[in-house]
Structures are given as C-alpha cells and as structure tokens.
C-alpha cells in the first residue's frame, strides 16, 4: 500500500490463491480482500469477504462481516449492510482477539443503529491496537459524537 503497488499485490495474491488451500489461506485472502476494497473492486472484495465470513474462525468472520457492511454501504444497499452489521455483532462475542473486535466495532459504529452501537461498544476495553485500526475506531466514534 505504501509503495502504491496495489495492482501488483492483487496479481501476486491471486496467483498465490490459485496454488490451493493451506494453513494461511484465510490470512492471504483477507489481505487480498483488503486490497480489492482499496481498489474499489467491490465484487471481488465482497466475494472474498463472504468466503471469509463463512470460514468458521470467529476472528476472521467477525472482521469479514464488518467489511461486508462497508461494501454494502458503498453500494448503497441498506438491507445488505444491516445483515452484515448483525452478523458482525453475532461474531463479536465469539472472538477474544481484540483487533477483530475493534474492526467490527468500527463497522458497527459507521453503519449500525444506536442499539447496535451499544452492543458493539460493550466489548471495548483499554487495550492497544494497531495505530491505523485505532484511528479508524476513533474516527467512527467521533462521527457518532462519542469518544
């Protein structure tokens, strides 16, 4: 991302995904989905995040559902956005990985209603996360008038 070579990242990621499944496939697919989203390739991002949301891994699914809400919101699909927000909220208490929870919280803050925001923020704790993720959470909190 910092090198502005996202097109190359997609080529490499897609090539690696074509090699087949292995232990780190969900993480590779998650990174590829992130790049698709950054490049506005919404169909590709949605396909990848939908696959991740059905992975059975609570942390991965939690993040993926939040990202599906982002994709649906970019498309203006309120029903799909709400479905994804509800799914993220369902996964949120099933993971203890705080970065996954924060990612879902940020999505719920951006796209959920007040009751959903309260449910998401019940999982907030005083724990450091990646500065970029913290920034996204802080921005979502400010946008809702929260701190």
Tab-separated table of N, CA and C in Angstrom:
chain	number	residue	atom	x	y	z
A	1	UNK	N	0.831	-1.187	0.000
A	1	UNK	CA	0.000	0.000	0.000
A	1	UNK	C	0.877	1.254	0.000
A	2	UNK	N	1.888	1.263	0.877
A	2	UNK	CA	2.760	2.434	0.981
A	2	UNK	C	3.558	2.668	-0.298
A	3	UNK	N	3.809	1.613	-1.070
A	3	UNK	CA	4.568	1.729	-2.315
A	3	UNK	C	3.667	2.023	-3.512
A	4	UNK	N	2.354	2.107	-3.260
A	4	UNK	CA	1.386	2.373	-4.321
A	4	UNK	C	1.484	1.318	-5.441
A	5	UNK	N	1.582	0.063	-5.021
A	5	UNK	CA	1.710	-1.041	-5.974
A	5	UNK	C	0.601	-2.069	-5.723
A	6	UNK	N	-0.602	-1.576	-5.533
A	6	UNK	CA	-1.708	-2.468	-5.213
A	6	UNK	C	-2.075	-3.381	-6.374
A	7	UNK	N	-1.931	-2.904	-7.608
A	7	UNK	CA	-2.205	-3.773	-8.757
A	7	UNK	C	-1.296	-4.994	-8.730
A	8	UNK	N	-0.027	-4.769	-8.401
A	8	UNK	CA	0.918	-5.881	-8.303
A	8	UNK	C	0.549	-6.814	-7.158
A	9	UNK	N	0.104	-6.244	-6.051
A	9	UNK	CA	-0.295	-7.059	-4.902
A	9	UNK	C	-1.457	-7.971	-5.277
A	10	UNK	N	-2.385	-7.466	-6.066
A	10	UNK	CA	-3.519	-8.290	-6.499
A	10	UNK	C	-3.032	-9.444	-7.362
A	11	UNK	N	-2.145	-9.175	-8.281
A	11	UNK	CA	-1.626	-10.232	-9.160
A	11	UNK	C	-0.943	-11.314	-8.330
A	12	UNK	N	-0.085	-10.913	-7.407
A	12	UNK	CA	0.630	-11.871	-6.572
A	12	UNK	C	-0.355	-12.633	-5.677
A	13	UNK	N	-1.291	-11.910	-5.074
A	13	UNK	CA	-2.264	-12.556	-4.197
A	13	UNK	C	-3.144	-13.544	-4.937
A	14	UNK	N	-3.617	-13.172	-6.107
A	14	UNK	CA	-4.458	-14.080	-6.881
A	14	UNK	C	-3.662	-15.307	-7.330
A	15	UNK	N	-2.418	-15.094	-7.691
A	15	UNK	CA	-1.567	-16.225	-8.072
A	15	UNK	C	-1.387	-17.179	-6.878
A	16	UNK	N	-1.120	-16.621	-5.726
A	16	UNK	CA	-0.946	-17.454	-4.530
A	16	UNK	C	-2.232	-18.197	-4.190
A	17	UNK	N	-3.384	-17.539	-4.334
A	17	UNK	CA	-4.659	-18.204	-4.041
A	17	UNK	C	-4.907	-19.348	-5.021
A	18	UNK	N	-4.440	-19.206	-6.265
A	18	UNK	CA	-4.634	-20.244	-7.281
A	18	UNK	C	-3.816	-21.502	-6.987
A	19	UNK	N	-2.837	-21.390	-6.103
A	19	UNK	CA	-1.997	-22.535	-5.768
A	19	UNK	C	-2.706	-23.541	-4.874
A	20	UNK	N	-3.815	-23.139	-4.269
A	20	UNK	CA	-4.583	-24.062	-3.434
A	20	UNK	C	-4.622	-23.624	-1.985
A	21	UNK	N	-5.314	-24.417	-1.196
A	21	UNK	CA	-5.524	-24.124	0.220
A	21	UNK	C	-4.315	-24.547	1.057
A	22	UNK	N	-4.018	-23.756	2.061
A	22	UNK	CA	-3.004	-24.101	3.056
A	22	UNK	C	-3.361	-23.363	4.335
A	23	UNK	N	-2.604	-23.573	5.395
A	23	UNK	CA	-2.970	-23.034	6.711
A	23	UNK	C	-3.217	-21.530	6.709
A	24	UNK	N	-2.435	-20.791	5.958
A	24	UNK	CA	-2.541	-19.332	5.991
A	24	UNK	C	-3.477	-18.758	4.922
A	25	UNK	N	-4.220	-19.610	4.216
A	25	UNK	CA	-5.112	-19.124	3.159
A	25	UNK	C	-6.072	-18.042	3.649
A	26	UNK	N	-6.709	-18.191	4.805
A	26	UNK	CA	-7.620	-17.128	5.236
A	26	UNK	C	-6.933	-15.767	5.407
A	27	UNK	N	-5.703	-15.777	5.859
A	27	UNK	CA	-4.989	-14.515	6.065
A	27	UNK	C	-4.600	-13.891	4.730
A	28	UNK	N	-4.174	-14.728	3.802
A	28	UNK	CA	-3.869	-14.242	2.464
A	28	UNK	C	-5.136	-13.686	1.816
A	29	UNK	N	-6.233	-14.416	1.911
A	29	UNK	CA	-7.486	-13.962	1.318
A	29	UNK	C	-7.966	-12.666	1.968
A	30	UNK	N	-7.779	-12.541	3.267
A	30	UNK	CA	-8.151	-11.312	3.960
A	30	UNK	C	-7.339	-10.118	3.445
A	31	UNK	N	-6.046	-10.328	3.264
A	31	UNK	CA	-5.203	-9.253	2.725
A	31	UNK	C	-5.597	-8.909	1.295
A	32	UNK	N	-5.896	-9.920	0.505
A	32	UNK	CA	-6.314	-9.695	-0.871
A	32	UNK	C	-7.652	-8.950	-0.899
A	33	UNK	N	-8.572	-9.331	-0.043
A	33	UNK	CA	-9.869	-8.652	0.032
A	33	UNK	C	-9.697	-7.176	0.398
A	34	UNK	N	-8.784	-6.911	1.332
A	34	UNK	CA	-8.494	-5.519	1.723
A	34	UNK	C	-8.010	-4.718	0.512
A	35	UNK	N	-7.130	-5.307	-0.284
A	35	UNK	CA	-6.611	-4.608	-1.459
A	35	UNK	C	-7.733	-4.402	-2.477
A	36	UNK	N	-8.559	-5.417	-2.680
A	36	UNK	CA	-9.706	-5.248	-3.575
A	36	UNK	C	-10.562	-4.060	-3.125
A	37	UNK	N	-10.817	-3.984	-1.839
A	37	UNK	CA	-11.649	-2.892	-1.321
A	37	UNK	C	-10.976	-1.547	-1.541
A	38	UNK	N	-9.685	-1.470	-1.289
A	38	UNK	CA	-8.928	-0.220	-1.515
A	38	UNK	C	-8.979	0.199	-2.984
A	39	UNK	N	-9.011	-0.783	-3.879
A	39	UNK	CA	-9.016	-0.511	-5.319
A	39	UNK	C	-10.433	-0.376	-5.880
A	40	UNK	N	-11.428	-0.377	-4.994
A	40	UNK	CA	-12.836	-0.256	-5.378
A	40	UNK	C	-13.332	-1.422	-6.233
A	41	UNK	N	-12.698	-2.566	-6.102
A	41	UNK	CA	-13.155	-3.775	-6.792
A	41	UNK	C	-14.154	-4.468	-5.863
A	42	UNK	N	-15.343	-3.878	-5.774
A	42	UNK	CA	-16.325	-4.284	-4.775
A	42	UNK	C	-16.818	-5.715	-4.967
A	43	UNK	N	-17.008	-6.155	-6.201
A	43	UNK	CA	-17.466	-7.536	-6.413
A	43	UNK	C	-16.442	-8.531	-5.891
A	44	UNK	N	-15.164	-8.279	-6.213
A	44	UNK	CA	-14.097	-9.166	-5.741
A	44	UNK	C	-13.978	-9.118	-4.222
A	45	UNK	N	-14.049	-7.914	-3.664
A	45	UNK	CA	-13.960	-7.773	-2.206
A	45	UNK	C	-15.122	-8.494	-1.530
A	46	UNK	N	-16.319	-8.312	-2.071
A	46	UNK	CA	-17.476	-8.966	-1.465
A	46	UNK	C	-17.345	-10.488	-1.518
A	47	UNK	N	-16.931	-11.017	-2.662
A	47	UNK	CA	-16.751	-12.476	-2.772
A	47	UNK	C	-15.757	-12.989	-1.737
A	48	UNK	N	-14.636	-12.290	-1.608
A	48	UNK	CA	-13.600	-12.723	-0.660
A	48	UNK	C	-14.097	-12.611	0.777
A	49	UNK	N	-14.708	-11.487	1.122
A	49	UNK	CA	-15.186	-11.317	2.495
A	49	UNK	C	-16.334	-12.279	2.812
A	50	UNK	N	-17.171	-12.572	1.832
A	50	UNK	CA	-18.251	-13.537	2.076
A	50	UNK	C	-17.654	-14.919	2.389
A	51	UNK	N	-16.642	-15.302	1.630
A	51	UNK	CA	-15.965	-16.584	1.886
A	51	UNK	C	-15.358	-16.587	3.289
A	52	UNK	N	-14.709	-15.490	3.651
A	52	UNK	CA	-14.101	-15.400	4.982
A	52	UNK	C	-15.159	-15.401	6.084
A	53	UNK	N	-16.312	-14.802	5.822
A	53	UNK	CA	-17.368	-14.739	6.844
A	53	UNK	C	-17.938	-16.117	7.144
A	54	UNK	N	-17.706	-17.056	6.244
A	54	UNK	CA	-18.211	-18.416	6.420
A	54	UNK	C	-17.106	-19.398	6.789
A	55	UNK	N	-15.968	-18.859	7.182
A	55	UNK	CA	-14.805	-19.706	7.448
A	55	UNK	C	-14.915	-20.529	8.728
A	56	UNK	N	-15.752	-20.082	9.657
A	56	UNK	CA	-15.853	-20.773	10.939
A	56	UNK	C	-14.893	-20.240	11.987
A	57	UNK	N	-13.886	-19.484	11.564
A	57	UNK	CA	-12.966	-18.844	12.505
A	57	UNK	C	-13.617	-17.540	12.963
A	58	UNK	N	-13.907	-17.440	14.246
A	58	UNK	CA	-14.665	-16.304	14.764
A	58	UNK	C	-13.982	-14.964	14.496
A	59	UNK	N	-12.686	-14.903	14.643
A	59	UNK	CA	-11.975	-13.639	14.446
A	59	UNK	C	-12.032	-13.202	12.986
A	60	UNK	N	-11.772	-14.134	12.103
A	60	UNK	CA	-11.793	-13.834	10.677
A	60	UNK	C	-13.209	-13.470	10.235
A	61	UNK	N	-14.190	-14.234	10.676
A	61	UNK	CA	-15.582	-13.970	10.303
A	61	UNK	C	-16.059	-12.629	10.845
A	62	UNK	N	-15.650	-12.287	12.046
A	62	UNK	CA	-16.035	-11.022	12.670
A	62	UNK	C	-15.561	-9.838	11.823
A	63	UNK	N	-14.299	-9.872	11.438
A	63	UNK	CA	-13.734	-8.811	10.596
A	63	UNK	C	-14.424	-8.803	9.235
A	64	UNK	N	-14.586	-9.970	8.638
A	64	UNK	CA	-15.173	-10.069	7.302
A	64	UNK	C	-16.587	-9.511	7.262
A	65	UNK	N	-17.374	-9.782	8.290
A	65	UNK	CA	-18.745	-9.264	8.311
A	65	UNK	C	-18.756	-7.740	8.411
A	66	UNK	N	-17.854	-7.185	9.190
A	66	UNK	CA	-17.744	-5.729	9.244
A	66	UNK	C	-17.377	-5.158	7.885
A	67	UNK	N	-16.469	-5.816	7.188
A	67	UNK	CA	-16.072	-5.363	5.850
A	67	UNK	C	-17.211	-5.533	4.853
A	68	UNK	N	-18.016	-6.590	4.998
A	68	UNK	CA	-19.184	-6.748	4.141
A	68	UNK	C	-20.164	-5.592	4.344
A	69	UNK	N	-20.268	-5.106	5.574
A	69	UNK	CA	-21.111	-3.921	5.821
A	69	UNK	C	-20.552	-2.715	5.078
A	70	UNK	N	-19.235	-2.565	5.085
A	70	UNK	CA	-18.605	-1.456	4.355
A	70	UNK	C	-18.885	-1.555	2.855
A	71	UNK	N	-18.756	-2.760	2.307
A	71	UNK	CA	-19.015	-2.952	0.877
A	71	UNK	C	-20.473	-2.607	0.560
A	72	UNK	N	-21.388	-3.124	1.347
A	72	UNK	CA	-22.813	-2.863	1.108
A	72	UNK	C	-23.122	-1.367	1.219
A	73	UNK	N	-22.509	-0.696	2.180
A	73	UNK	CA	-22.735	0.745	2.346
A	73	UNK	C	-22.218	1.507	1.128
A	74	UNK	N	-21.061	1.115	0.611
A	74	UNK	CA	-20.523	1.776	-0.590
A	74	UNK	C	-21.456	1.599	-1.781
A	75	UNK	N	-22.162	0.499	-1.795
A	75	UNK	CA	-23.107	0.232	-2.885
A	75	UNK	C	-24.471	0.871	-2.638
A	76	UNK	N	-24.685	1.360	-1.423
A	76	UNK	CA	-25.984	1.927	-1.085
A	76	UNK	C	-27.039	0.879	-0.809
A	77	UNK	N	-26.635	-0.317	-0.450
A	77	UNK	CA	-27.545	-1.420	-0.177
A	77	UNK	C	-27.775	-1.516	1.333
A	78	UNK	N	-28.773	-0.794	1.812
A	78	UNK	CA	-29.041	-0.698	3.253
A	78	UNK	C	-29.399	-2.054	3.856
A	79	UNK	N	-30.157	-2.867	3.138
A	79	UNK	CA	-30.560	-4.173	3.676
A	79	UNK	C	-29.344	-5.078	3.854
A	80	UNK	N	-28.488	-5.155	2.852
A	80	UNK	CA	-27.283	-5.978	2.959
A	80	UNK	C	-26.357	-5.437	4.032
A	81	UNK	N	-26.300	-4.136	4.164
A	81	UNK	CA	-25.464	-3.516	5.187
A	81	UNK	C	-25.941	-3.932	6.580
A	82	UNK	N	-27.237	-3.870	6.808
A	82	UNK	CA	-27.773	-4.259	8.111
A	82	UNK	C	-27.574	-5.748	8.392
A	83	UNK	N	-27.720	-6.569	7.364
A	83	UNK	CA	-27.472	-8.011	7.523
A	83	UNK	C	-26.032	-8.244	7.964
A	84	UNK	N	-25.105	-7.541	7.341
A	84	UNK	CA	-23.684	-7.698	7.687
A	84	UNK	C	-23.391	-7.162	9.084
A	85	UNK	N	-24.006	-6.048	9.462
A	85	UNK	CA	-23.817	-5.497	10.811
A	85	UNK	C	-24.303	-6.501	11.847
A	86	UNK	N	-25.470	-7.077	11.616
A	86	UNK	CA	-25.994	-8.077	12.566
A	86	UNK	C	-25.066	-9.291	12.653
A	87	UNK	N	-24.532	-9.711	11.519
A	87	UNK	CA	-23.611	-10.850	11.522
A	87	UNK	C	-22.329	-10.512	12.285
A	88	UNK	N	-21.818	-9.306	12.081
A	88	UNK	CA	-20.611	-8.884	12.818
A	88	UNK	C	-20.889	-8.895	14.315
A	89	UNK	N	-22.054	-8.410	14.708
A	89	UNK	CA	-22.419	-8.408	16.131
A	89	UNK	C	-22.561	-9.830	16.675
A	90	UNK	N	-23.033	-10.743	15.844
A	90	UNK	CA	-23.136	-12.144	16.274
A	90	UNK	C	-21.755	-12.758	16.508
A	91	UNK	N	-20.793	-12.410	15.661
A	91	UNK	CA	-19.444	-12.963	15.791
A	91	UNK	C	-18.633	-12.281	16.884
A	92	UNK	N	-18.913	-11.021	17.154
A	92	UNK	CA	-18.081	-10.216	18.053
A	92	UNK	C	-17.817	-10.882	19.411
A	93	UNK	N	-18.825	-11.397	20.111
A	93	UNK	CA	-18.529	-12.024	21.418
A	93	UNK	C	-17.869	-13.399	21.312
A	94	UNK	N	-17.779	-13.944	20.109
A	94	UNK	CA	-17.202	-15.276	19.941
A	94	UNK	C	-15.692	-15.250	19.756
A	95	UNK	N	-15.118	-14.063	19.622
A	95	UNK	CA	-13.672	-13.971	19.495
A	95	UNK	C	-13.101	-13.194	20.666
A	96	UNK	N	-11.938	-13.570	21.087
A	96	UNK	CA	-11.225	-12.821	22.119
A	96	UNK	C	-10.086	-12.005	21.516
A	97	UNK	N	-9.958	-12.059	20.199
A	97	UNK	CA	-8.921	-11.290	19.507
A	97	UNK	C	-9.418	-9.852	19.400
A	98	UNK	N	-8.799	-8.982	20.176
A	98	UNK	CA	-9.316	-7.620	20.290
A	98	UNK	C	-9.240	-6.854	18.973
A	99	UNK	N	-8.234	-7.088	18.162
A	99	UNK	CA	-8.172	-6.373	16.880
A	99	UNK	C	-9.375	-6.730	15.999
A	100	UNK	N	-9.810	-7.975	16.037
A	100	UNK	CA	-11.001	-8.368	15.288
A	100	UNK	C	-12.234	-7.667	15.847
A	101	UNK	N	-12.316	-7.596	17.161
A	101	UNK	CA	-13.441	-6.919	17.782
A	101	UNK	C	-13.462	-5.431	17.419
A	102	UNK	N	-12.301	-4.796	17.447
A	102	UNK	CA	-12.225	-3.366	17.131
A	102	UNK	C	-12.624	-3.121	15.677
A	103	UNK	N	-12.194	-3.983	14.787
A	103	UNK	CA	-12.573	-3.846	13.388
A	103	UNK	C	-14.094	-3.914	13.231
A	104	UNK	N	-14.712	-4.867	13.906
A	104	UNK	CA	-16.174	-4.986	13.853
A	104	UNK	C	-16.844	-3.789	14.525
A	105	UNK	N	-16.305	-3.351	15.650
A	105	UNK	CA	-16.870	-2.178	16.335
A	105	UNK	C	-16.894	-0.970	15.414
A	106	UNK	N	-15.796	-0.748	14.708
A	106	UNK	CA	-15.722	0.409	13.809
A	106	UNK	C	-16.796	0.312	12.734
A	107	UNK	N	-17.005	-0.876	12.192
A	107	UNK	CA	-18.040	-1.051	11.168
A	107	UNK	C	-19.426	-0.802	11.746
A	108	UNK	N	-19.680	-1.313	12.940
A	108	UNK	CA	-20.985	-1.106	13.572
A	108	UNK	C	-21.195	0.374	13.879
A	109	UNK	N	-20.161	1.049	14.327
A	109	UNK	CA	-20.273	2.490	14.570
A	109	UNK	C	-20.616	3.242	13.286
A	110	UNK	N	-20.031	2.832	12.178
A	110	UNK	CA	-20.278	3.506	10.900
A	110	UNK	C	-21.656	3.192	10.330
A	111	UNK	N	-22.149	1.964	10.545
A	111	UNK	CA	-23.326	1.521	9.797
A	111	UNK	C	-24.497	1.051	10.654
A	112	UNK	N	-24.289	0.909	11.953
A	112	UNK	CA	-25.349	0.369	12.801
A	112	UNK	C	-26.229	1.448	13.406
A	113	UNK	N	-27.306	1.002	14.029
A	113	UNK	CA	-28.162	1.938	14.759
A	113	UNK	C	-27.642	2.075	16.193
A	114	UNK	N	-28.275	2.936	16.973
A	114	UNK	CA	-27.791	3.217	18.325
A	114	UNK	C	-27.740	1.972	19.206
A	115	UNK	N	-28.751	1.119	19.110
A	115	UNK	CA	-28.760	-0.106	19.925
A	115	UNK	C	-27.613	-1.031	19.515
A	116	UNK	N	-27.358	-1.133	18.224
A	116	UNK	CA	-26.254	-1.973	17.751
A	116	UNK	C	-24.907	-1.411	18.200
A	117	UNK	N	-24.785	-0.091	18.179
A	117	UNK	CA	-23.550	0.552	18.641
A	117	UNK	C	-23.315	0.238	20.110
A	118	UNK	N	-24.354	0.310	20.927
A	118	UNK	CA	-24.203	-0.006	22.356
A	118	UNK	C	-23.746	-1.451	22.546
A	119	UNK	N	-24.319	-2.375	21.784
A	119	UNK	CA	-23.914	-3.778	21.874
A	119	UNK	C	-22.437	-3.944	21.494
A	120	UNK	N	-22.026	-3.286	20.436
A	120	UNK	CA	-20.629	-3.401	19.988
A	120	UNK	C	-19.680	-2.807	21.010
A	121	UNK	N	-20.005	-1.621	21.507
A	121	UNK	CA	-19.092	-0.932	22.421
A	121	UNK	C	-18.996	-1.595	23.786
A	122	UNK	N	-19.904	-2.509	24.081
A	122	UNK	CA	-19.800	-3.269	25.334
A	122	UNK	C	-18.534	-4.126	25.351
A	123	UNK	N	-17.950	-4.338	24.180
A	123	UNK	CA	-16.727	-5.153	24.075
A	123	UNK	C	-15.462	-4.299	24.082
A	124	UNK	N	-15.629	-2.991	24.180
A	124	UNK	CA	-14.464	-2.099	24.163
A	124	UNK	C	-13.688	-2.236	25.462
A	125	UNK	N	-12.372	-2.251	25.350
A	125	UNK	CA	-11.533	-2.316	26.543
A	125	UNK	C	-10.275	-1.483	26.326
A	126	UNK	N	-9.602	-1.217	27.407
A	126	UNK	CA	-8.377	-0.409	27.347
A	126	UNK	C	-7.223	-1.310	26.934
A	127	UNK	N	-7.101	-1.498	25.635
A	127	UNK	CA	-6.047	-2.350	25.107
A	127	UNK	C	-5.551	-1.712	23.812
A	128	UNK	N	-4.268	-1.674	23.652
A	128	UNK	CA	-3.675	-1.069	22.457
A	128	UNK	C	-3.925	-1.949	21.233
A	129	UNK	N	-4.168	-1.296	20.103
A	129	UNK	CA	-4.277	-1.975	18.811
A	129	UNK	C	-3.413	-1.227	17.809
A	130	UNK	N	-3.268	-1.794	16.644
A	130	UNK	CA	-2.522	-1.162	15.563
A	130	UNK	C	-2.976	0.293	15.403
A	131	UNK	N	-2.042	1.233	15.242
A	131	UNK	CA	-2.422	2.650	15.141
A	131	UNK	C	-3.428	2.949	14.028
A	132	UNK	N	-3.313	2.278	12.890
A	132	UNK	CA	-4.267	2.513	11.804
A	132	UNK	C	-5.670	2.068	12.184
A	133	UNK	N	-5.772	0.924	12.843
A	133	UNK	CA	-7.067	0.429	13.302
A	133	UNK	C	-7.624	1.331	14.390
A	134	UNK	N	-6.772	1.775	15.301
A	134	UNK	CA	-7.205	2.695	16.350
A	134	UNK	C	-7.737	3.990	15.730
A	135	UNK	N	-7.074	4.467	14.706
A	135	UNK	CA	-7.512	5.689	14.029
A	135	UNK	C	-8.901	5.499	13.413
A	136	UNK	N	-9.134	4.346	12.780
A	136	UNK	CA	-10.453	4.075	12.192
A	136	UNK	C	-11.528	4.016	13.273
A	137	UNK	N	-11.199	3.410	14.421
A	137	UNK	CA	-12.164	3.371	15.517
A	137	UNK	C	-12.423	4.775	16.047
A	138	UNK	N	-11.369	5.534	16.257
A	138	UNK	CA	-11.529	6.905	16.771
A	138	UNK	C	-12.367	7.765	15.823
A	139	UNK	N	-12.129	7.635	14.524
A	139	UNK	CA	-12.899	8.400	13.545
A	139	UNK	C	-14.363	8.002	13.580
A	140	UNK	N	-14.641	6.709	13.688
A	140	UNK	CA	-16.021	6.235	13.750
A	140	UNK	C	-16.694	6.715	15.038
A	141	UNK	N	-15.962	6.720	16.140
A	141	UNK	CA	-16.512	7.231	17.401
A	141	UNK	C	-16.855	8.726	17.268
A	142	UNK	N	-15.914	9.493	16.730
A	142	UNK	CA	-16.153	10.936	16.563
A	142	UNK	C	-17.361	11.205	15.652
A	143	UNK	N	-17.465	10.433	14.589
A	143	UNK	CA	-18.582	10.628	13.647
A	143	UNK	C	-19.933	10.411	14.328
A	144	UNK	N	-19.934	9.591	15.373
A	144	UNK	CA	-21.187	9.333	16.113
A	144	UNK	C	-21.293	10.252	17.326
A	145	UNK	N	-20.327	11.120	17.526
A	145	UNK	CA	-20.356	12.025	18.671
A	145	UNK	C	-19.952	11.348	19.960
A	146	UNK	N	-19.151	10.296	19.862
A	146	UNK	CA	-18.688	9.550	21.030
A	146	UNK	C	-17.181	9.681	21.155
A	147	UNK	N	-16.666	9.326	22.317
A	147	UNK	CA	-15.211	9.330	22.498
A	147	UNK	C	-14.738	8.029	23.073
